[in-house]
Coordinates of C-alpha atoms in Angstrom, one line a residue:
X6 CA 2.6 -0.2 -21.9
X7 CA 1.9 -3.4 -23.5
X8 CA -1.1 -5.3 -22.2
X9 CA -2.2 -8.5 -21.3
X10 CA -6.0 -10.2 -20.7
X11 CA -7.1 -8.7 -16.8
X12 CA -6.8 -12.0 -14.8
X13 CA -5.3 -13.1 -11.5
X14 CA -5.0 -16.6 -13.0
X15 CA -1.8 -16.0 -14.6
X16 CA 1.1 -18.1 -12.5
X17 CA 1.4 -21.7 -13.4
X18 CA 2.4 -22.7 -10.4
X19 CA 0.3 -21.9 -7.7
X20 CA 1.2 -21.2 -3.5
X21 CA 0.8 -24.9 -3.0
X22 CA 3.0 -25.6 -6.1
X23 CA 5.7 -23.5 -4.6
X24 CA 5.8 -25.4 -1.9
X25 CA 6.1 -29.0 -3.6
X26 CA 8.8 -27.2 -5.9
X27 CA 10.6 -26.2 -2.7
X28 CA 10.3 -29.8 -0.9
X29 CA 11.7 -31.4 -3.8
X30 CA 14.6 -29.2 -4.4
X31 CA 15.2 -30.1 -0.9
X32 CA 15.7 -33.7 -1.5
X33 CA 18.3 -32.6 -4.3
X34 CA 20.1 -29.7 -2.6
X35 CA 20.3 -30.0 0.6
X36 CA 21.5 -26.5 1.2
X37 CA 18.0 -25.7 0.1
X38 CA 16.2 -24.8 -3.2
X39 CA 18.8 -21.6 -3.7
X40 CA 22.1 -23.0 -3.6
X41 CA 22.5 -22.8 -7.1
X42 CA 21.7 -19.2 -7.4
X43 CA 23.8 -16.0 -7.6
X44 CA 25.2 -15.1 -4.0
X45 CA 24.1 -11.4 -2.7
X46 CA 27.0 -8.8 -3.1
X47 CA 26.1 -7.9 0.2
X48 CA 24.1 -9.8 3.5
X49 CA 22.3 -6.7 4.6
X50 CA 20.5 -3.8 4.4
X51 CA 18.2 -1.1 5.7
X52 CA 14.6 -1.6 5.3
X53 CA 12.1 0.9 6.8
X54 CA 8.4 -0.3 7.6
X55 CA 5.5 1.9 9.6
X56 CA 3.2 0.4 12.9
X57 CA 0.4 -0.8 9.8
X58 CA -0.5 -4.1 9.4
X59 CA 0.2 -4.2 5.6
X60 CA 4.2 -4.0 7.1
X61 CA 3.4 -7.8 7.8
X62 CA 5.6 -9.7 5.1
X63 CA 8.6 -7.6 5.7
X64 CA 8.0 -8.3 9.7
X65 CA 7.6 -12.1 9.1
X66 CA 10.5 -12.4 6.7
X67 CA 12.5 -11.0 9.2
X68 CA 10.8 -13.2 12.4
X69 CA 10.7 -16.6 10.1
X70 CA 14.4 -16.1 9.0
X71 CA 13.2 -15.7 4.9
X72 CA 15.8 -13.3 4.6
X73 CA 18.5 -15.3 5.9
X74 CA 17.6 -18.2 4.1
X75 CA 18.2 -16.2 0.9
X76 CA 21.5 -15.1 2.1
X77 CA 20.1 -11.9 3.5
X78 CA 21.2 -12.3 7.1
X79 CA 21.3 -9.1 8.1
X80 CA 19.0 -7.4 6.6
X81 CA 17.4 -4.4 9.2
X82 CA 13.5 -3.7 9.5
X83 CA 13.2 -0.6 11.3
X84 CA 10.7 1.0 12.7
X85 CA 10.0 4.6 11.2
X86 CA 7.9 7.3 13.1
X87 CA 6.3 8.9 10.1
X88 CA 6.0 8.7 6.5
X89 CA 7.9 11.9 7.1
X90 CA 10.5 10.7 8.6
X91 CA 10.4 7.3 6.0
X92 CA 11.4 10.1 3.2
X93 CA 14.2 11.3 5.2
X94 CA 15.8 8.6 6.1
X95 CA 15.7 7.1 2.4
X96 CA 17.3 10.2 1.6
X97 CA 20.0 9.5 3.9
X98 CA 20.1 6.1 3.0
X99 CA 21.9 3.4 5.2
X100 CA 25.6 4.9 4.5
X101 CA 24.2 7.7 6.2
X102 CA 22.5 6.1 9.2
X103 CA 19.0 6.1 7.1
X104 CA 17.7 3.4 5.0
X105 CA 17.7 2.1 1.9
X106 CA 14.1 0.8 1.0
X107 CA 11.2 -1.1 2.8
X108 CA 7.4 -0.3 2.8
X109 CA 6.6 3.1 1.0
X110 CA 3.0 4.0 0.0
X111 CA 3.0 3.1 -3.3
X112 CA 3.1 6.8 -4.8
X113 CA 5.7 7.7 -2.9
X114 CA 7.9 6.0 -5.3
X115 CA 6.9 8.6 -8.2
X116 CA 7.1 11.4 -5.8
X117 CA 10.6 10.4 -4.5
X118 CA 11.9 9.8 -8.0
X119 CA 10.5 13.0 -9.4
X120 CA 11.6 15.5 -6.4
X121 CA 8.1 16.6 -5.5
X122 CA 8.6 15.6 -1.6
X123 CA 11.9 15.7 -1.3
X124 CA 14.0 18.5 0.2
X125 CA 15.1 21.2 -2.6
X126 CA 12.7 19.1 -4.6
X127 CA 15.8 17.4 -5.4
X128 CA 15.2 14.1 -7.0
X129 CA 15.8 10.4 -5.4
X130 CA 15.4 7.9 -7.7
X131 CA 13.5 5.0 -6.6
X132 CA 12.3 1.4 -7.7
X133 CA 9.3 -0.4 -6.9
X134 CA 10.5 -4.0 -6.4
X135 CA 6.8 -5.4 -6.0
X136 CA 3.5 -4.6 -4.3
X137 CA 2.9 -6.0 -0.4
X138 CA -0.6 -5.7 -0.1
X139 CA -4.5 -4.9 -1.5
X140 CA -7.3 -3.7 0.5
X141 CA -6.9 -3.2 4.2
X142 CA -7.5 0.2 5.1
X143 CA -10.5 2.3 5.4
X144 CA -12.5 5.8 6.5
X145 CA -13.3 6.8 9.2
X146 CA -15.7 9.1 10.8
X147 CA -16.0 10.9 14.1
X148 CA -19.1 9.7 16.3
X149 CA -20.8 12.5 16.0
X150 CA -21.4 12.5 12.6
X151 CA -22.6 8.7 12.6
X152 CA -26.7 10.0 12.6
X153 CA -25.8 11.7 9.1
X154 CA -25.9 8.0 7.3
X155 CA -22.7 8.8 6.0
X156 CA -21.0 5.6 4.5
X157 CA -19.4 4.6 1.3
X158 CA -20.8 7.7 -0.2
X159 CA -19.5 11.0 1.9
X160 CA -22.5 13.0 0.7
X161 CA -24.5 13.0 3.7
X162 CA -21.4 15.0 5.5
X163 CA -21.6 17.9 2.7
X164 CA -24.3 20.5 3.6
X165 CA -22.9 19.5 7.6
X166 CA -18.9 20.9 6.0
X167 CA -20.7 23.7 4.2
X168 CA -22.0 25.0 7.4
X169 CA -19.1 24.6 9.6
X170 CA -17.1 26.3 7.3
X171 CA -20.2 29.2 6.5
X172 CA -19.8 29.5 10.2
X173 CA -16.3 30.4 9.9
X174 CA -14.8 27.0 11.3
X175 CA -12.6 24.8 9.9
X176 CA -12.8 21.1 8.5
X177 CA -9.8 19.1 9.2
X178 CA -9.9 15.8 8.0
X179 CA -6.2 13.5 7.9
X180 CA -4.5 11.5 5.7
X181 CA -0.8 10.3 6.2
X182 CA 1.4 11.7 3.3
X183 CA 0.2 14.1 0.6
X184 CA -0.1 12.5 -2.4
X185 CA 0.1 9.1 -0.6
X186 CA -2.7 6.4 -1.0
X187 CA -4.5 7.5 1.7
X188 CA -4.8 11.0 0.3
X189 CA -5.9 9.7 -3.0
X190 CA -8.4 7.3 -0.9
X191 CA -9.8 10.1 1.3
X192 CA -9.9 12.7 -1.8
X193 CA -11.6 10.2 -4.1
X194 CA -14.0 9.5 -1.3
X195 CA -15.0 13.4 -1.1
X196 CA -15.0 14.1 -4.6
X197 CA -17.7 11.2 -5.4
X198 CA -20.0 12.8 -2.8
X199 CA -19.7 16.4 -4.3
X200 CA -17.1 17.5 -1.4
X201 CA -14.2 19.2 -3.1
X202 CA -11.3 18.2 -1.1
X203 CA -9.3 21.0 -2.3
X204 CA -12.0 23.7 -1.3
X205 CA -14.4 22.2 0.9
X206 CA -12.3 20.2 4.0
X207 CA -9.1 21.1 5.5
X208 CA -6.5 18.5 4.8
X209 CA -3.9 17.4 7.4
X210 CA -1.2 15.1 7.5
X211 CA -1.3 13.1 10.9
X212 CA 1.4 9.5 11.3
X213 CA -1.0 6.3 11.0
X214 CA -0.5 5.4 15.0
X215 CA -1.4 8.9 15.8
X216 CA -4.8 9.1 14.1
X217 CA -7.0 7.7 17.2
X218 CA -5.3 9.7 19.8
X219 CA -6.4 12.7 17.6
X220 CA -9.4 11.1 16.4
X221 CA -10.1 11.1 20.2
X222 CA -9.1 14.7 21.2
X223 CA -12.0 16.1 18.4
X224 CA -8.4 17.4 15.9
X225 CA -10.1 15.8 12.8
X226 CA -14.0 15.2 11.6
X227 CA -12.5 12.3 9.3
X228 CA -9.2 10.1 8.6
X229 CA -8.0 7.3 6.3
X230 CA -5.4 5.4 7.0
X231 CA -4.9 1.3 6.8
X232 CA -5.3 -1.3 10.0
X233 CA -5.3 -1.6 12.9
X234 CA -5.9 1.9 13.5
X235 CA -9.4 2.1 11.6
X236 CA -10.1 -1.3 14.1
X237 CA -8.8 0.6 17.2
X238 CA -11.0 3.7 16.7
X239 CA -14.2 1.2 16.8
X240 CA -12.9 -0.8 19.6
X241 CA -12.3 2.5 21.6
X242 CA -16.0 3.6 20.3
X243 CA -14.3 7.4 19.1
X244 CA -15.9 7.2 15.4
X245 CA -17.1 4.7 13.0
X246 CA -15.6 2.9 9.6
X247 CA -17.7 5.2 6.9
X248 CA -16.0 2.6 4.2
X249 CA -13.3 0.3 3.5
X250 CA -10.9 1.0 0.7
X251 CA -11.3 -2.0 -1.0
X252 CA -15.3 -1.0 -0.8
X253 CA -14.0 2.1 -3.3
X254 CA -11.8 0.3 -5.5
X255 CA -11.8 -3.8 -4.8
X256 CA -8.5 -5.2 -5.4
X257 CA -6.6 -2.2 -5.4
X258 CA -3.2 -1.9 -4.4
X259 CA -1.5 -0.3 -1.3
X260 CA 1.9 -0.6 0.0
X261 CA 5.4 -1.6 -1.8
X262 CA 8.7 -2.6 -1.5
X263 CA 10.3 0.1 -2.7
X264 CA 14.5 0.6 -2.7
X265 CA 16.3 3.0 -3.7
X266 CA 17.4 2.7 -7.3
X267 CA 21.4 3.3 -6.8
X268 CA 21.1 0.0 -4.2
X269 CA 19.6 -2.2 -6.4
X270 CA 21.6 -1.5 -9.2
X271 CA 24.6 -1.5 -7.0
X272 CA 23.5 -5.1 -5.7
X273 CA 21.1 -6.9 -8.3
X274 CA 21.7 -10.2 -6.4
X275 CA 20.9 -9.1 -3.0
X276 CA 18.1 -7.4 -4.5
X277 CA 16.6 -10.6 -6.4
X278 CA 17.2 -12.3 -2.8
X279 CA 15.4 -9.8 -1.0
X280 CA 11.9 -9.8 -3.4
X281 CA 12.5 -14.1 -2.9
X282 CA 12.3 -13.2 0.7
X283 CA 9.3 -11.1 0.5
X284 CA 7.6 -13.1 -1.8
X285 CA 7.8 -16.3 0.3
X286 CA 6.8 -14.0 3.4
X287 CA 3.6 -12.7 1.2
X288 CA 2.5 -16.3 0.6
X289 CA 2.6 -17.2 4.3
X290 CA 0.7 -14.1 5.2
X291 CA -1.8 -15.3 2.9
X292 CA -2.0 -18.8 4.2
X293 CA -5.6 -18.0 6.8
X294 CA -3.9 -21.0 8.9
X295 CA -1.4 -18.2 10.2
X296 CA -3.3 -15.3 10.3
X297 CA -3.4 -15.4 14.3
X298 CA 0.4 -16.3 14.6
X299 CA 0.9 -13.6 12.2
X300 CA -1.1 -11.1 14.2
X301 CA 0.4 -11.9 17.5
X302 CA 3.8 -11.7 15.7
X303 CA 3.4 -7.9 14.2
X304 CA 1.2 -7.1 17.2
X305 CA 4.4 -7.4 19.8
X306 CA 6.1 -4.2 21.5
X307 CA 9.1 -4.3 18.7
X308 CA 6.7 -4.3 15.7
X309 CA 3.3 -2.7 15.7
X310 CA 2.8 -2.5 19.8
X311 CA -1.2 -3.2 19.1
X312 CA -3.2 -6.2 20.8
X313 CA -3.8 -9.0 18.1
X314 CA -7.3 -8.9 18.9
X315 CA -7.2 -5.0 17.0
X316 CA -5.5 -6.8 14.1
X317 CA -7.2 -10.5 13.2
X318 CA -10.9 -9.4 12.6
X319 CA -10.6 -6.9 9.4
X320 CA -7.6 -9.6 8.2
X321 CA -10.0 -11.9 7.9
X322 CA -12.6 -9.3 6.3
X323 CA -14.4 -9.3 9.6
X324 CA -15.9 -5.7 10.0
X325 CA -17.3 -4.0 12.6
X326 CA -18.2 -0.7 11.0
X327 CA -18.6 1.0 14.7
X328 CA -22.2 2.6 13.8
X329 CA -24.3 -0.6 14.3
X330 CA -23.2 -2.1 11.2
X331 CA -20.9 -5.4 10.8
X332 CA -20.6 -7.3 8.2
X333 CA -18.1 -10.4 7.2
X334 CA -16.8 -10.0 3.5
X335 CA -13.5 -11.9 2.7
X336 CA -13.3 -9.9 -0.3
X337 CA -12.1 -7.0 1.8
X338 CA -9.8 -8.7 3.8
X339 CA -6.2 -7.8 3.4
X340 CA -4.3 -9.5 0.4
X341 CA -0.5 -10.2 0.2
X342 CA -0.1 -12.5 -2.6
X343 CA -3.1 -13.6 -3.8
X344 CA -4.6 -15.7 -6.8
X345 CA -0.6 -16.9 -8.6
X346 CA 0.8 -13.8 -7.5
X347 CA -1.1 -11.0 -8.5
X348 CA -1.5 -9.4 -5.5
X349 CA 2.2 -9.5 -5.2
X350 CA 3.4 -8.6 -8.4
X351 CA 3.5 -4.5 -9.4
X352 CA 1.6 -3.9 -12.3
X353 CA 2.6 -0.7 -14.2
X354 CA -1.2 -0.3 -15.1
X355 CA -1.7 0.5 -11.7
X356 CA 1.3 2.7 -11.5
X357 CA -0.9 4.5 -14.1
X358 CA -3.6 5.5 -12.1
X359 CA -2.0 6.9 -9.2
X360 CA 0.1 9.1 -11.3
X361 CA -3.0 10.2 -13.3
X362 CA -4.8 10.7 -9.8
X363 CA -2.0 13.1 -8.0
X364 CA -1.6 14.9 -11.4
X365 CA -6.0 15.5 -10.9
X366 CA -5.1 17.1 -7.7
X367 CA -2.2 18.9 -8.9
X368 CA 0.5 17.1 -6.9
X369 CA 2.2 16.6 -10.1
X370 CA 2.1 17.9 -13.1
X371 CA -0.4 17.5 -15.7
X372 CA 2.5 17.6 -18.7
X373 CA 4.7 14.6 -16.8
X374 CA 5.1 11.9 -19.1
X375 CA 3.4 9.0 -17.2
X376 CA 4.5 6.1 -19.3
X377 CA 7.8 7.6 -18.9
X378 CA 7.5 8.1 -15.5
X379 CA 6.3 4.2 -14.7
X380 CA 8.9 2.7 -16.9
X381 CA 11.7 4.2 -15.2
X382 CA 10.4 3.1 -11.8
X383 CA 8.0 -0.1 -12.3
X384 CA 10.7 -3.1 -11.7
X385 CA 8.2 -5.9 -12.6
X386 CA 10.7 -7.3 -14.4
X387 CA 12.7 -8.0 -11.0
X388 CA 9.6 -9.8 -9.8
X389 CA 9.7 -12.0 -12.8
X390 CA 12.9 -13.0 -12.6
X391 CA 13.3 -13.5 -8.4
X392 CA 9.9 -15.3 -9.1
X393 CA 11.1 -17.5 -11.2
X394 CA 14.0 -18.1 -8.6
X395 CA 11.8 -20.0 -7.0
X396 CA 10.8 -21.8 -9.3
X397 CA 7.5 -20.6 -10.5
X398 CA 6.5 -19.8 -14.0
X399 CA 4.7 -16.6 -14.0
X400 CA 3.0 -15.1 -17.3
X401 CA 2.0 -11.4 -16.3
X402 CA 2.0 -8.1 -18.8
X403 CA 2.3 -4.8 -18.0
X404 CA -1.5 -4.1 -17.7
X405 CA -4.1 -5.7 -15.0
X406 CA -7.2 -4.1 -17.7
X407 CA -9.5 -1.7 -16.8
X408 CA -10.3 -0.9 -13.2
X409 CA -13.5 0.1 -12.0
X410 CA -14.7 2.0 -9.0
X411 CA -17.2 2.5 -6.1
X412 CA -19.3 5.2 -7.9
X413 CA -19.1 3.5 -11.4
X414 CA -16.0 5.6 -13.2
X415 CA -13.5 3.6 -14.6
X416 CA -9.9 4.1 -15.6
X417 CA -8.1 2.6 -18.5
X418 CA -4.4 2.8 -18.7
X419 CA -4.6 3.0 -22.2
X420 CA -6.4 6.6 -22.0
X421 CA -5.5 8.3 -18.6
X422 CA -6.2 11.7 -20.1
X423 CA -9.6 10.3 -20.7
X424 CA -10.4 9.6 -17.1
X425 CA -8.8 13.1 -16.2
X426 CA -11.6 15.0 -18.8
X427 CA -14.3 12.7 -16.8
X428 CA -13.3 14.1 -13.2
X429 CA -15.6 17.2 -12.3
X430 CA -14.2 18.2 -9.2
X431 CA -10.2 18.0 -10.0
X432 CA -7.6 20.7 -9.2
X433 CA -4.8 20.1 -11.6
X434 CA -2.0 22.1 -11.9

């Protein structure tokens, strides 16, 4: 991967400039700033999304009629039950009554393409089109660990895991997909407190708007999973927010759009009209004069079916932490485009790290070729070009630099296997 200097500096032309490109082009084309681009092959399409408030730019293209302004329609957001049942239906695809992209964890990508999740282990391949979000998940604990002190480090909760399970009892603790963000969050987590999530907890997969209800019931000691659910626990005073994500890794990225790659190469119009769409969407989510419109929009019955009130505070970076602790930090507020884009646009840098991180916990293989890997499913170079559609100028590489974390490690996408011979709890395959 070639790289480029670490900023978020690196569009030209910034939200605001979009806007006085777009009210210009207006004046000259009055069928709007588009007219002279390619017309989609198709007017529709199949996009899946789960009840999590990082779904917001696909929800709001669809509610603020982005996708039909880009010829788009009739594209379909539909609601999926599970991430499970996201990787079936893209399976399927929509010829089959599934779908053909929408918002994937952003491993799921790799996992898909490679055959690791898939039934038969038969590989799908997949493209991620951009990235729709940083920050906006979190930990979180069950109340009646909250006198342990646990927070961002998970340390406190070790000798109380190493008894329970001396005792003969089990640990669950829930993430939503293996090998999904919030398996490498809640992993990460553990590992930096001396918890070996591979020996000393019980994993368990658990859907995102099932994890209170469960939370509730005593089935887990911990989850991780994004908003509003972390927000709902509190409010519902089950268990506490140990930690934010973005409190482990600031800035890091989430969720995609992610498509199927026999769809977009089958329709690289409507594809470069659907990452417009988004795009524009990701920019109005991002606009703080929305954010209560927005949450009232993704909070309806249709969408997420959660009161806004569970949705605007942690948008904001508002957190209530649930164990006497609140704090306001806009750094940790959700992100959907950010400073010129680059919350938006899908560095392969930080493709890098999640394939590095599931090969650590031997989800896939430590021999797979990761630049290999990220090349053939990284479209940045979509992003460029529908970005430029609209008339911006953006300047990005392949690498946002070195990352750094909550516990001091670092990753450099120029030596993955570096950061692999650093890790002392890993379980590589």
């Amino acid at each position: 991967m070639t790289s480029s200097l670490p900023t978020r500096r690196r569009f030209l032309t910034s939200a605001a400039g979009l806007a006085a490109t777009v009210a210009a082009a207006r004046l000259v084309l009055p069928q709007g700033a588009w007219a002279a681009t390619p017309a989609p092959e198709v007017t529709g399409c199949s996009l899946g999304y789960i009840a999590l408030t990082d779904s917001a730019p696909l929800i709001i293209a669809a509610e603020k009629g982005l996708f039909a302004k880009h010829g788009m329609p009739d594209v379909k957001v539909e609601k999926q039950a599970s991430w499970g049942a996201t990787r079936d239906n893209m399976a399927l695809g929509s010829a089959a009554g599934g779908i053909d992209g929408g918002h994937l964890l952003r491993p799921k990508v790799h996992l898909y393409s490679t055959g690791k999740v898939m039934q038969n282990q038969k590989p799908l391949a997949m493209y991620t089109l951009l990235n729709l979000n940083e920050n906006g998940q979190a930990i979180s604990v069950a109340k009646a660990h909250a006198e342990t002190g646990v927070g961002l480090s998970s340390a406190p909760l070790r000798e109380v895991f190493a008894a329970r399970r001396a005792a003969g009892g089990e640990v669950p603790v829930a993430m939503t997909f293996p090998g999904g963000t919030h398996d490498l969050w809640m992993r990460y987590w553990l590992a930096a407190g001396g918890i070996d999530p591979t020996k000393d907890v019980n994993l368990i997969v658990v859907p995102p708007p099932q994890m209170v209800a469960n939370m509730k019931v005593g089935n887990m000691e911990a989850f991780c999973v994004g908003e509003p659910w972390n927000e709902q626990l509190v409010r519902q005073g089950i268990g506490f927010t140990a930690c934010t994500t973005g409190e482990i890794w600031k800035g890091h990225p989430e969720k995609v759009l992610g498509m199927r790659a026999d769809w977009v190469d089958a329709h690289p119009n409507a594809t470069l009209a659907l990452i417009r769409a988004v795009i524009e969407a990701q920019m109005w989510c991002d606009d703080r004069a929305n954010t209560d419109e927005m949450a009232a929009i993704i909070g309806r019955r249709q969408w997420c079916n959660v009161p806004a009130g569970d949705i605007v505070p942690r948008l904001k970076g508002e957190v209530t932490y649930g164990n006497g602790r609140s704090e306001t930090r806009p750094e940790l507020a959700m992100t959907y485009w950010g400073e010129g884009g680059a919350a938006s646009y899908p560095w392969k840098s930080l493709d890098s790290w999640f394939i590095t991180e599931n090969k650590r916990w031997g989800t896939l293989p430590g021999d797979l070729d990761t630049r290999a890997l990220v090349d053939q499913t990284n479209r940045a170079d979509l992003w460029l070009e529908a970005a430029r559609g609209l008339g911006l100028t953006p300047d990005f590489g392949d690498s946002r630099g070195v990352e750094t974390f909550f516990d001091g490690a670092s990753f450099d996408p120029a030596d993955p296997e570096g950061y692999l011979a650093r890790q002392s709890i890993k379980a590589m395959a």
